[in-house]
CSV table of C-alpha atoms in Angstrom, one decimal:
chain,number,residue,atom,x,y,z
A,1,UNK,CA,-31.7,25.7,-30.9
A,2,UNK,CA,-28.6,23.9,-30.4
A,3,UNK,CA,-27.2,24.7,-27.1
A,4,UNK,CA,-24.0,26.7,-26.7
A,5,UNK,CA,-21.9,23.7,-25.1
A,6,UNK,CA,-23.1,21.3,-27.8
A,7,UNK,CA,-21.1,22.9,-30.8
A,8,UNK,CA,-18.1,21.2,-32.1
A,9,UNK,CA,-16.1,24.3,-31.9
A,10,UNK,CA,-17.0,24.9,-28.2
A,11,UNK,CA,-16.4,21.0,-27.5
A,12,UNK,CA,-12.9,21.3,-28.9
A,13,UNK,CA,-11.9,24.5,-27.4
A,14,UNK,CA,-12.9,23.5,-24.2
A,15,UNK,CA,-10.7,20.2,-24.5
A,16,UNK,CA,-7.8,22.5,-25.5
A,17,UNK,CA,-8.2,24.6,-22.8
A,18,UNK,CA,-8.9,21.9,-20.2
A,19,UNK,CA,-5.8,19.7,-21.2
A,20,UNK,CA,-3.5,22.8,-20.7
A,21,UNK,CA,-4.8,23.7,-17.4
A,22,UNK,CA,-4.7,20.5,-16.3
A,23,UNK,CA,-1.3,20.0,-17.6
A,24,UNK,CA,0.1,23.0,-16.0
A,25,UNK,CA,-1.1,22.1,-12.6
A,26,UNK,CA,0.4,18.7,-12.7
A,27,UNK,CA,3.6,19.4,-14.3
A,28,UNK,CA,4.1,22.6,-12.1
A,29,UNK,CA,3.3,20.7,-8.7
A,30,UNK,CA,5.3,17.8,-9.8
A,31,UNK,CA,8.3,19.5,-10.2
A,32,UNK,CA,7.9,21.9,-7.7
A,33,UNK,CA,7.8,19.0,-4.9
A,34,UNK,CA,10.2,16.6,-6.6
A,35,UNK,CA,13.1,17.7,-4.3
A,36,UNK,CA,11.0,17.2,-1.2
A,37,UNK,CA,9.9,13.9,-2.2
A,38,UNK,CA,13.5,12.7,-3.1
A,39,UNK,CA,14.7,14.0,0.1
A,40,UNK,CA,12.1,12.1,1.6
A,41,UNK,CA,12.8,8.8,-0.2
A,42,UNK,CA,16.6,9.0,0.7
A,43,UNK,CA,15.9,9.4,4.3
A,44,UNK,CA,13.6,6.6,4.1
A,45,UNK,CA,16.6,4.3,2.6
A,46,UNK,CA,18.5,5.2,5.6
A,47,UNK,CA,15.7,4.2,8.0
A,48,UNK,CA,14.9,1.0,6.3
A,49,UNK,CA,18.6,0.1,6.2
A,50,UNK,CA,19.3,0.8,9.8
A,51,UNK,CA,15.9,-1.1,10.7
A,52,UNK,CA,17.5,-4.1,8.9
A,53,UNK,CA,20.4,-3.9,11.3
A,54,UNK,CA,18.1,-3.6,14.2
A,55,UNK,CA,18.5,0.2,15.0
A,56,UNK,CA,15.0,1.2,15.3
A,57,UNK,CA,12.6,1.9,18.0
A,58,UNK,CA,9.9,-1.0,17.7
A,59,UNK,CA,8.0,-1.5,20.5
A,60,UNK,CA,6.2,-4.5,21.2
A,61,UNK,CA,4.1,-5.2,18.2
A,62,UNK,CA,4.8,-2.4,15.4
A,63,UNK,CA,7.2,-1.2,13.2
A,64,UNK,CA,9.0,2.2,14.2
A,65,UNK,CA,12.0,3.9,12.7
A,66,UNK,CA,14.6,6.4,13.8
A,67,UNK,CA,12.8,9.6,13.3
A,68,UNK,CA,13.5,11.3,10.0
A,69,UNK,CA,15.2,14.3,11.9
A,70,UNK,CA,17.9,12.2,13.6
A,71,UNK,CA,18.3,9.5,10.7
A,72,UNK,CA,21.1,11.0,9.1
A,73,UNK,CA,23.2,11.2,12.2
A,74,UNK,CA,22.5,7.8,13.4
A,75,UNK,CA,23.1,6.6,9.9
A,76,UNK,CA,26.8,8.4,9.5
A,77,UNK,CA,27.4,6.7,13.3
A,78,UNK,CA,26.2,3.2,12.9
A,79,UNK,CA,26.8,2.5,8.8
A,80,UNK,CA,30.5,2.1,9.0
A,81,UNK,CA,31.3,1.5,5.4
A,82,UNK,CA,29.4,1.5,1.9
A,83,UNK,CA,30.9,-0.9,-0.8
A,84,UNK,CA,30.0,-1.2,-4.4
A,85,UNK,CA,30.9,-4.9,-5.7
A,86,UNK,CA,31.1,-5.2,-9.6
A,87,UNK,CA,32.3,-8.2,-10.7
A,88,UNK,CA,35.8,-8.9,-8.7
A,89,UNK,CA,36.0,-5.6,-8.0
A,90,UNK,CA,35.1,-3.6,-4.8
A,91,UNK,CA,35.0,-0.2,-4.2
A,92,UNK,CA,34.2,2.3,-1.4
A,93,UNK,CA,31.3,5.0,-2.0
A,94,UNK,CA,29.4,6.6,0.6
A,95,UNK,CA,26.6,7.3,-1.8
A,96,UNK,CA,26.1,3.3,-2.6
A,97,UNK,CA,22.8,3.4,-0.9
A,98,UNK,CA,21.6,5.6,-3.6
A,99,UNK,CA,22.1,3.4,-6.2
A,100,UNK,CA,19.0,2.1,-8.0
A,101,UNK,CA,18.6,-1.5,-8.2
A,102,UNK,CA,16.1,-1.1,-10.8
A,103,UNK,CA,17.9,0.8,-13.1
A,104,UNK,CA,21.1,-1.5,-12.7
A,105,UNK,CA,18.6,-4.8,-13.3
A,106,UNK,CA,17.7,-3.2,-16.6
A,107,UNK,CA,21.2,-2.2,-17.4
A,108,UNK,CA,22.1,-5.4,-16.6
A,109,UNK,CA,20.2,-7.1,-19.0
A,110,UNK,CA,23.1,-6.1,-21.6
A,111,UNK,CA,25.3,-8.6,-21.2
A,112,UNK,CA,28.3,-6.7,-21.2
A,113,UNK,CA,27.1,-4.5,-18.5
A,114,UNK,CA,28.4,-5.9,-15.2
A,115,UNK,CA,25.9,-5.0,-12.2
A,116,UNK,CA,26.9,-2.8,-9.4
A,117,UNK,CA,26.2,-4.4,-6.3
A,118,UNK,CA,25.9,-1.9,-3.2
A,119,UNK,CA,26.5,-3.6,0.3
A,120,UNK,CA,26.5,-1.7,3.6
A,121,UNK,CA,28.5,-2.8,6.4
A,122,UNK,CA,27.4,-1.7,9.9
A,123,UNK,CA,28.6,-1.8,13.3
A,124,UNK,CA,26.7,-2.1,16.8
A,125,UNK,CA,28.2,-3.1,19.9
A,126,UNK,CA,31.2,-4.7,18.4
A,127,UNK,CA,29.0,-6.9,16.0
A,128,UNK,CA,29.5,-6.3,12.2
A,129,UNK,CA,26.3,-6.3,10.0
A,130,UNK,CA,26.3,-7.1,6.5
A,131,UNK,CA,23.1,-5.3,4.9
A,132,UNK,CA,21.8,-6.2,1.4
A,133,UNK,CA,19.4,-4.5,-0.6
A,134,UNK,CA,17.0,-6.2,-2.9
A,135,UNK,CA,14.0,-5.7,-5.0
A,136,UNK,CA,11.8,-8.0,-6.7
A,137,UNK,CA,8.2,-8.4,-8.1
A,138,UNK,CA,5.0,-9.4,-5.6
A,139,UNK,CA,1.4,-9.9,-7.0
A,140,UNK,CA,0.4,-6.2,-8.2
A,141,UNK,CA,3.7,-4.4,-8.2
A,142,UNK,CA,7.5,-4.1,-7.2
A,143,UNK,CA,8.7,-5.2,-3.8
A,144,UNK,CA,11.8,-4.7,-2.3
A,145,UNK,CA,13.6,-4.5,1.0
A,146,UNK,CA,17.1,-5.3,2.8
A,147,UNK,CA,18.6,-8.1,4.6
A,148,UNK,CA,21.2,-7.8,7.5
A,149,UNK,CA,23.9,-10.9,7.9
A,150,UNK,CA,26.3,-11.5,10.2
A,151,UNK,CA,29.5,-12.9,9.4
A,152,UNK,CA,28.5,-16.2,10.0
A,153,UNK,CA,25.9,-15.4,7.2
A,154,UNK,CA,22.9,-15.7,9.8
A,155,UNK,CA,19.9,-13.3,9.3
A,156,UNK,CA,19.8,-10.7,12.0
A,157,UNK,CA,17.1,-8.8,10.3
A,158,UNK,CA,14.8,-7.7,7.4
A,159,UNK,CA,12.7,-5.0,6.4
A,160,UNK,CA,10.3,-5.4,3.4
A,161,UNK,CA,8.2,-3.1,1.5
A,162,UNK,CA,6.0,-3.3,-1.4
A,163,UNK,CA,4.4,-0.9,-3.8
A,164,UNK,CA,0.9,-2.0,-4.1
A,165,UNK,CA,0.4,-5.5,-2.6
A,166,UNK,CA,-3.0,-6.1,-1.1
A,167,UNK,CA,-4.0,-4.4,2.0
A,168,UNK,CA,-4.3,-7.1,4.6
A,169,UNK,CA,-3.1,-9.6,2.6
A,170,UNK,CA,0.1,-9.1,0.7
A,171,UNK,CA,1.0,-6.1,2.2
A,172,UNK,CA,1.4,-7.7,5.8
A,173,UNK,CA,5.0,-8.3,4.2
A,174,UNK,CA,6.0,-5.3,6.0
A,175,UNK,CA,4.4,-5.9,9.6
A,176,UNK,CA,6.5,-7.2,12.8
A,177,UNK,CA,4.7,-10.6,12.6
A,178,UNK,CA,6.1,-11.5,9.3
A,179,UNK,CA,9.4,-9.6,9.3
A,180,UNK,CA,10.5,-11.1,12.9
A,181,UNK,CA,10.2,-14.3,11.7
A,182,UNK,CA,13.8,-14.0,9.4
A,183,UNK,CA,15.7,-13.0,12.4
A,184,UNK,CA,18.3,-16.3,13.0
A,185,UNK,CA,17.5,-17.9,9.9
A,186,UNK,CA,20.3,-19.5,8.1
A,187,UNK,CA,21.0,-19.1,4.4
A,188,UNK,CA,23.4,-21.6,3.5
A,189,UNK,CA,23.8,-25.2,4.0
A,190,UNK,CA,27.5,-25.7,4.5
A,191,UNK,CA,28.8,-24.0,1.6
A,192,UNK,CA,25.3,-24.0,-0.9
A,193,UNK,CA,23.5,-21.1,-1.0
A,194,UNK,CA,19.7,-21.9,-0.3
A,195,UNK,CA,17.9,-18.7,0.4
A,196,UNK,CA,14.7,-18.5,2.5
A,197,UNK,CA,11.3,-20.1,1.1
A,198,UNK,CA,7.9,-19.0,2.3
A,199,UNK,CA,6.7,-21.8,3.0
A,200,UNK,CA,2.6,-22.9,3.6
A,201,UNK,CA,3.6,-26.2,4.9
A,202,UNK,CA,6.6,-26.1,7.2
A,203,UNK,CA,4.6,-27.1,10.3
A,204,UNK,CA,6.6,-24.3,12.3
A,205,UNK,CA,4.5,-21.4,12.9
A,206,UNK,CA,6.5,-20.5,15.9
A,207,UNK,CA,9.5,-20.6,13.7
A,208,UNK,CA,11.7,-22.3,15.8
A,209,UNK,CA,13.6,-24.3,13.8
A,210,UNK,CA,15.9,-21.6,12.4
A,211,UNK,CA,17.8,-24.2,9.8
A,212,UNK,CA,14.8,-25.3,7.6
A,213,UNK,CA,15.8,-22.3,5.2
A,214,UNK,CA,11.7,-21.6,5.3
A,215,UNK,CA,9.5,-19.1,7.1
A,216,UNK,CA,5.6,-19.3,7.8
A,217,UNK,CA,3.5,-18.0,5.0
A,218,UNK,CA,1.0,-15.3,5.2
A,219,UNK,CA,-2.5,-16.7,4.3
A,220,UNK,CA,-4.1,-15.5,1.4
A,221,UNK,CA,-0.8,-13.9,0.1
A,222,UNK,CA,0.7,-16.7,-1.6
A,223,UNK,CA,2.0,-14.7,-4.8
A,224,UNK,CA,3.7,-12.0,-2.9
A,225,UNK,CA,5.1,-14.6,-0.7
A,226,UNK,CA,6.5,-16.5,-3.5
A,227,UNK,CA,7.8,-13.3,-5.1
A,228,UNK,CA,9.6,-12.4,-2.0
A,229,UNK,CA,11.4,-16.0,-1.9
A,230,UNK,CA,12.3,-15.4,-5.1
A,231,UNK,CA,13.8,-12.4,-4.3
A,232,UNK,CA,15.8,-13.4,-1.6
A,233,UNK,CA,17.2,-16.1,-3.7
A,234,UNK,CA,18.1,-13.9,-6.8
A,235,UNK,CA,19.3,-11.0,-5.3
A,236,UNK,CA,21.2,-12.6,-2.2
A,237,UNK,CA,22.7,-15.2,-4.5
A,238,UNK,CA,24.5,-12.4,-6.6
A,239,UNK,CA,26.3,-11.5,-3.7
A,240,UNK,CA,27.3,-15.1,-2.5
A,241,UNK,CA,30.8,-14.8,-4.2
A,242,UNK,CA,31.4,-11.8,-2.3
A,243,UNK,CA,29.6,-13.2,1.0
A,244,UNK,CA,31.4,-16.5,1.0
A,245,UNK,CA,35.2,-14.3,1.4
A,246,UNK,CA,33.8,-12.9,4.6
A,247,UNK,CA,32.3,-16.1,6.1
A,248,UNK,CA,35.2,-17.9,8.5
B,1,UNK,CA,-31.1,17.1,11.8
B,2,UNK,CA,-31.2,20.4,13.0
B,3,UNK,CA,-28.5,21.4,11.3
B,4,UNK,CA,-29.8,21.2,7.6
B,5,UNK,CA,-33.0,21.7,6.2
B,6,UNK,CA,-34.6,18.3,5.7
B,7,UNK,CA,-34.1,18.1,2.0
B,8,UNK,CA,-30.3,18.7,2.5
B,9,UNK,CA,-30.2,16.1,5.1
B,10,UNK,CA,-32.1,13.6,3.1
B,11,UNK,CA,-29.0,13.9,0.8
B,12,UNK,CA,-26.8,12.5,3.7
B,13,UNK,CA,-29.2,10.3,5.5
B,14,UNK,CA,-30.4,8.4,2.5
B,15,UNK,CA,-27.2,6.9,1.1
B,16,UNK,CA,-26.3,5.4,4.4
B,17,UNK,CA,-29.4,2.8,4.3
B,18,UNK,CA,-32.2,2.7,1.4
B,19,UNK,CA,-30.1,4.3,-1.6
B,20,UNK,CA,-26.8,2.6,-0.4
B,21,UNK,CA,-24.3,3.1,-2.8
B,22,UNK,CA,-22.8,-0.2,-3.0
B,23,UNK,CA,-26.1,-2.5,-1.8
B,24,UNK,CA,-28.5,-0.4,-3.5
B,25,UNK,CA,-26.9,1.3,-6.4
B,26,UNK,CA,-24.3,-1.2,-7.1
B,27,UNK,CA,-21.4,1.1,-7.1
B,28,UNK,CA,-17.8,0.9,-5.9
B,29,UNK,CA,-18.4,-3.0,-5.4
B,30,UNK,CA,-14.7,-4.0,-6.9
B,31,UNK,CA,-12.6,-1.8,-3.9
B,32,UNK,CA,-15.3,-3.0,-1.7
B,33,UNK,CA,-13.7,-6.6,-2.5
B,34,UNK,CA,-10.3,-5.7,-2.6
B,35,UNK,CA,-9.5,-3.7,0.5
B,36,UNK,CA,-11.6,-5.1,3.1
B,37,UNK,CA,-9.6,-7.8,4.7
B,38,UNK,CA,-8.5,-5.4,7.1
B,39,UNK,CA,-10.8,-3.2,9.3
B,40,UNK,CA,-8.1,-0.4,9.2
B,41,UNK,CA,-7.7,-0.3,5.2
B,42,UNK,CA,-11.4,-0.1,5.0
B,43,UNK,CA,-11.3,3.0,7.2
B,44,UNK,CA,-8.5,4.8,5.4
B,45,UNK,CA,-10.4,3.9,2.2
B,46,UNK,CA,-13.6,5.4,3.5
B,47,UNK,CA,-12.0,8.4,4.2
B,48,UNK,CA,-10.0,8.8,0.9
B,49,UNK,CA,-12.9,8.3,-1.1
B,50,UNK,CA,-15.1,10.7,1.1
B,51,UNK,CA,-12.8,13.4,0.4
B,52,UNK,CA,-12.3,12.9,-3.4
B,53,UNK,CA,-16.4,12.4,-3.9
B,54,UNK,CA,-16.9,15.8,-2.1
B,55,UNK,CA,-14.2,17.7,-3.5
B,56,UNK,CA,-14.8,16.2,-6.9
B,57,UNK,CA,-18.4,16.6,-6.6
B,58,UNK,CA,-17.9,20.4,-5.9
B,59,UNK,CA,-15.8,21.3,-8.9
B,60,UNK,CA,-18.4,18.8,-11.4
B,61,UNK,CA,-20.9,20.9,-10.2
B,62,UNK,CA,-19.1,24.5,-10.4
B,63,UNK,CA,-18.5,23.4,-14.2
B,64,UNK,CA,-21.7,22.1,-14.8
B,65,UNK,CA,-22.6,24.7,-16.8
B,66,UNK,CA,-19.8,24.9,-19.3
B,67,UNK,CA,-18.9,21.3,-19.6
B,68,UNK,CA,-19.7,20.1,-23.4
B,69,UNK,CA,-22.1,17.3,-22.9
B,70,UNK,CA,-20.2,15.0,-25.7
B,71,UNK,CA,-17.2,14.8,-23.5
B,72,UNK,CA,-18.5,15.0,-20.3
B,73,UNK,CA,-16.9,11.6,-18.9
B,74,UNK,CA,-13.9,12.6,-20.3
B,75,UNK,CA,-14.0,15.8,-18.2
B,76,UNK,CA,-15.0,14.0,-14.9
B,77,UNK,CA,-12.3,11.4,-15.6
B,78,UNK,CA,-9.7,14.2,-16.0
B,79,UNK,CA,-11.0,16.0,-12.9
B,80,UNK,CA,-10.7,13.4,-10.7
B,81,UNK,CA,-7.4,11.9,-11.9
B,82,UNK,CA,-6.1,15.5,-11.9
B,83,UNK,CA,-7.3,15.9,-8.6
B,84,UNK,CA,-6.0,12.5,-6.9
B,85,UNK,CA,-2.3,13.0,-8.3
B,86,UNK,CA,-2.0,16.5,-6.8
B,87,UNK,CA,-3.3,15.2,-3.6
B,88,UNK,CA,-1.1,12.5,-3.7
B,89,UNK,CA,2.4,14.7,-4.6
B,90,UNK,CA,1.6,16.8,-2.1
B,91,UNK,CA,1.1,13.7,0.6
B,92,UNK,CA,4.6,12.6,-0.6
B,93,UNK,CA,6.1,15.9,0.0
B,94,UNK,CA,4.6,16.7,3.2
B,95,UNK,CA,3.5,14.0,4.9
B,96,UNK,CA,5.5,11.1,3.4
B,97,UNK,CA,4.0,8.1,6.3
B,98,UNK,CA,0.5,8.9,5.3
B,99,UNK,CA,1.1,9.0,1.6
B,100,UNK,CA,2.8,5.1,1.9
B,101,UNK,CA,-0.2,4.0,3.7
B,102,UNK,CA,-2.5,5.7,1.0
B,103,UNK,CA,-0.5,4.4,-1.9
B,104,UNK,CA,-2.1,1.3,-2.7
B,105,UNK,CA,-5.6,3.2,-2.6
B,106,UNK,CA,-4.7,6.1,-5.0
B,107,UNK,CA,-5.4,4.0,-8.2
B,108,UNK,CA,-8.5,2.3,-6.7
B,109,UNK,CA,-9.7,5.7,-5.9
B,110,UNK,CA,-9.5,6.8,-9.5
B,111,UNK,CA,-11.2,3.7,-10.9
B,112,UNK,CA,-13.7,3.4,-8.3
B,113,UNK,CA,-16.8,3.7,-10.3
B,114,UNK,CA,-19.2,5.6,-7.0
B,115,UNK,CA,-16.9,8.8,-7.9
B,116,UNK,CA,-17.8,8.6,-11.8
B,117,UNK,CA,-21.5,7.2,-10.7
B,118,UNK,CA,-22.4,10.3,-8.5
B,119,UNK,CA,-20.5,13.1,-10.9
B,120,UNK,CA,-22.9,11.8,-13.6
B,121,UNK,CA,-25.9,11.2,-11.5
B,122,UNK,CA,-25.9,14.1,-9.2
B,123,UNK,CA,-23.2,16.9,-9.6
B,124,UNK,CA,-23.9,17.4,-13.1
B,125,UNK,CA,-27.6,18.6,-12.6
B,126,UNK,CA,-27.3,20.1,-8.9
B,127,UNK,CA,-25.8,23.4,-7.0
B,128,UNK,CA,-22.1,23.2,-5.7
B,129,UNK,CA,-23.3,22.9,-2.0
B,130,UNK,CA,-25.8,20.0,-2.4
B,131,UNK,CA,-23.3,18.1,-4.6
B,132,UNK,CA,-21.0,18.5,-1.9
B,133,UNK,CA,-23.5,16.7,0.6
B,134,UNK,CA,-24.5,14.2,-1.5
B,135,UNK,CA,-20.4,13.1,-2.0
B,136,UNK,CA,-20.3,13.1,1.9
B,137,UNK,CA,-23.6,10.7,2.1
B,138,UNK,CA,-22.7,8.5,-0.5
B,139,UNK,CA,-19.1,8.2,0.7
B,140,UNK,CA,-20.1,7.6,4.3
B,141,UNK,CA,-22.8,5.0,2.7
B,142,UNK,CA,-20.1,3.1,1.3
B,143,UNK,CA,-17.8,3.3,4.2
B,144,UNK,CA,-20.1,1.9,6.5
B,145,UNK,CA,-20.6,-1.3,4.3
B,146,UNK,CA,-16.7,-1.4,3.9
B,147,UNK,CA,-16.5,-1.4,7.6
B,148,UNK,CA,-19.3,-3.8,8.2
B,149,UNK,CA,-17.4,-6.6,5.4
B,150,UNK,CA,-13.9,-5.5,7.0
B,151,UNK,CA,-15.4,-6.2,10.3
B,152,UNK,CA,-16.7,-9.5,9.6
B,153,UNK,CA,-13.3,-10.7,7.3
B,154,UNK,CA,-10.7,-9.5,9.7
B,155,UNK,CA,-12.5,-10.8,12.8
B,156,UNK,CA,-13.3,-14.4,11.5
B,157,UNK,CA,-10.3,-14.8,9.1
B,158,UNK,CA,-7.5,-13.4,11.4
B,159,UNK,CA,-9.2,-13.4,14.6
B,160,UNK,CA,-8.2,-9.7,15.4
B,161,UNK,CA,-9.5,-6.1,14.9
B,162,UNK,CA,-7.2,-3.5,13.8
B,163,UNK,CA,-4.5,-5.7,13.8
B,164,UNK,CA,-5.3,-6.3,17.9
B,165,UNK,CA,-5.9,-10.2,18.5
B,166,UNK,CA,-9.6,-10.1,20.2
B,167,UNK,CA,-10.2,-13.9,19.9
B,168,UNK,CA,-6.9,-15.3,21.7
B,169,UNK,CA,-3.5,-16.6,20.2
B,170,UNK,CA,-4.0,-19.1,17.6
B,171,UNK,CA,-0.4,-20.6,18.0
B,172,UNK,CA,-0.6,-20.6,22.0
B,173,UNK,CA,-3.9,-21.9,21.8
B,174,UNK,CA,-5.5,-19.5,24.2
B,175,UNK,CA,-9.1,-17.7,24.3
B,176,UNK,CA,-11.5,-19.3,22.0
B,177,UNK,CA,-9.1,-21.4,20.3
B,178,UNK,CA,-8.3,-23.4,23.5
B,179,UNK,CA,-11.5,-24.7,22.2
B,180,UNK,CA,-10.8,-25.8,18.9
B,181,UNK,CA,-12.0,-22.8,17.2
B,182,UNK,CA,-9.5,-22.2,14.0
B,183,UNK,CA,-9.5,-19.0,12.1
B,184,UNK,CA,-11.4,-18.8,8.8
B,185,UNK,CA,-8.5,-18.5,6.2
B,186,UNK,CA,-10.9,-18.4,3.4
B,187,UNK,CA,-12.7,-15.3,4.6
B,188,UNK,CA,-9.5,-13.3,3.7
B,189,UNK,CA,-9.7,-14.1,0.0
B,190,UNK,CA,-12.0,-12.0,-2.3
B,191,UNK,CA,-14.9,-14.5,-3.1
B,192,UNK,CA,-15.8,-14.1,1.0
B,193,UNK,CA,-16.0,-10.5,0.3
B,194,UNK,CA,-18.7,-11.0,-2.1
B,195,UNK,CA,-20.9,-13.2,0.2
B,196,UNK,CA,-20.5,-11.1,3.1
B,197,UNK,CA,-21.8,-8.3,0.9
B,198,UNK,CA,-24.7,-10.7,-0.4
B,199,UNK,CA,-25.8,-11.4,3.0
B,200,UNK,CA,-25.8,-8.1,3.8
B,201,UNK,CA,-28.1,-7.4,0.7
B,202,UNK,CA,-30.4,-10.1,2.0
B,203,UNK,CA,-30.8,-8.7,5.5
B,204,UNK,CA,-31.4,-5.5,4.0
B,205,UNK,CA,-33.8,-6.2,1.3
B,206,UNK,CA,-35.6,-8.8,3.6
B,207,UNK,CA,-36.2,-5.7,6.1
B,208,UNK,CA,-37.2,-3.4,3.9
B,209,UNK,CA,-39.5,-5.2,1.0
B,210,UNK,CA,-39.7,-1.9,-1.2
B,211,UNK,CA,-36.1,-2.2,-2.1
B,212,UNK,CA,-36.9,-5.5,-4.0
B,213,UNK,CA,-36.9,-5.1,-7.5
B,214,UNK,CA,-39.5,-7.4,-9.7
């Protein structure tokens, strides 16, 4: 005799019930947890921005952010101004850090849309930092980051992160040994914007030459490195018209 | 092991050596190649797979008498995918830092053939408790190989263990680097994971010839 579970009617019924149950569980947990997840992401953005301007709790080797319970206060203390650059128009907006770069990039494909570029101006010990968010493509998925410049357009600090780069290789872009190399690098040669290349052959592993527009690459992570250099070139490039006005 | 009856204990000890999921059953190779450039990543992956495999095995085992055999693979896929996504959401909400560390592993767990392999080969025919032990045992065997491969790849490729330099500083030329030693960048690429794995299989089979197939 045929087993009960082999019947077509049973199979179809089972599939329907299973999909309903799993669907309800997933939909419920996604919508119930969304506010909490969004809040975590918002605080992370603040932590990243502060990190790029050197406000963190780093020790010798590891990356340590301002703790989440303090980050909101620190953020309002150090970030003096948030602006949105849209063509020649510059507006102030204290929610500028929430602008979704991915959506802006998608909208900008429509030629009539003037892309909104958020920029954060921070102040620490009397020094002004200009912090620029960036977003690009790594090997597997998105990479993004923040770069802070002083008024001479010299890099003061960076923070990089990624969605799914290979652990141990491309994922190391968010490690100190890589990010710390960027501090002090120049991005403009006279008045020409150069960006920062990720170089496998710069023969400067200690990164002493800050005027070569290069930092040392990570072994085994060529494509992530190229993606990162392209991201800096493209996203920082969009800010150059504005940044040139601050350079004295 | 005194804690478990002998038959149950074998479920845990067998997959560690003579029935290792990677070297003998040839399951879970892809993730073993992908994420073993670093010891830390290997351990995180091993723990994550252990949690998913143990819980998934129990769920499948509980459902084993009601799952229609025609669509059992799909049912298994749905169970593991739903499980992993819910856990990921909960981590994102309540342990955001941890979820960032795990993010890339989540996709790797769902597609890990070890999960489907054990559901199909064991959980569908055994009781929940035995399936649970089988999940723990196989994930431990999988983790063991990951850790061995990760150890050699990180040590020889980067000269570090858990990110801490153990062979000296390659730039300042201290430690073994003073004698002209260089890190082998090739160890960080996937082909060397395959070769390292091959060496482990070779060692294992030459020590126990009953494992060699004709």
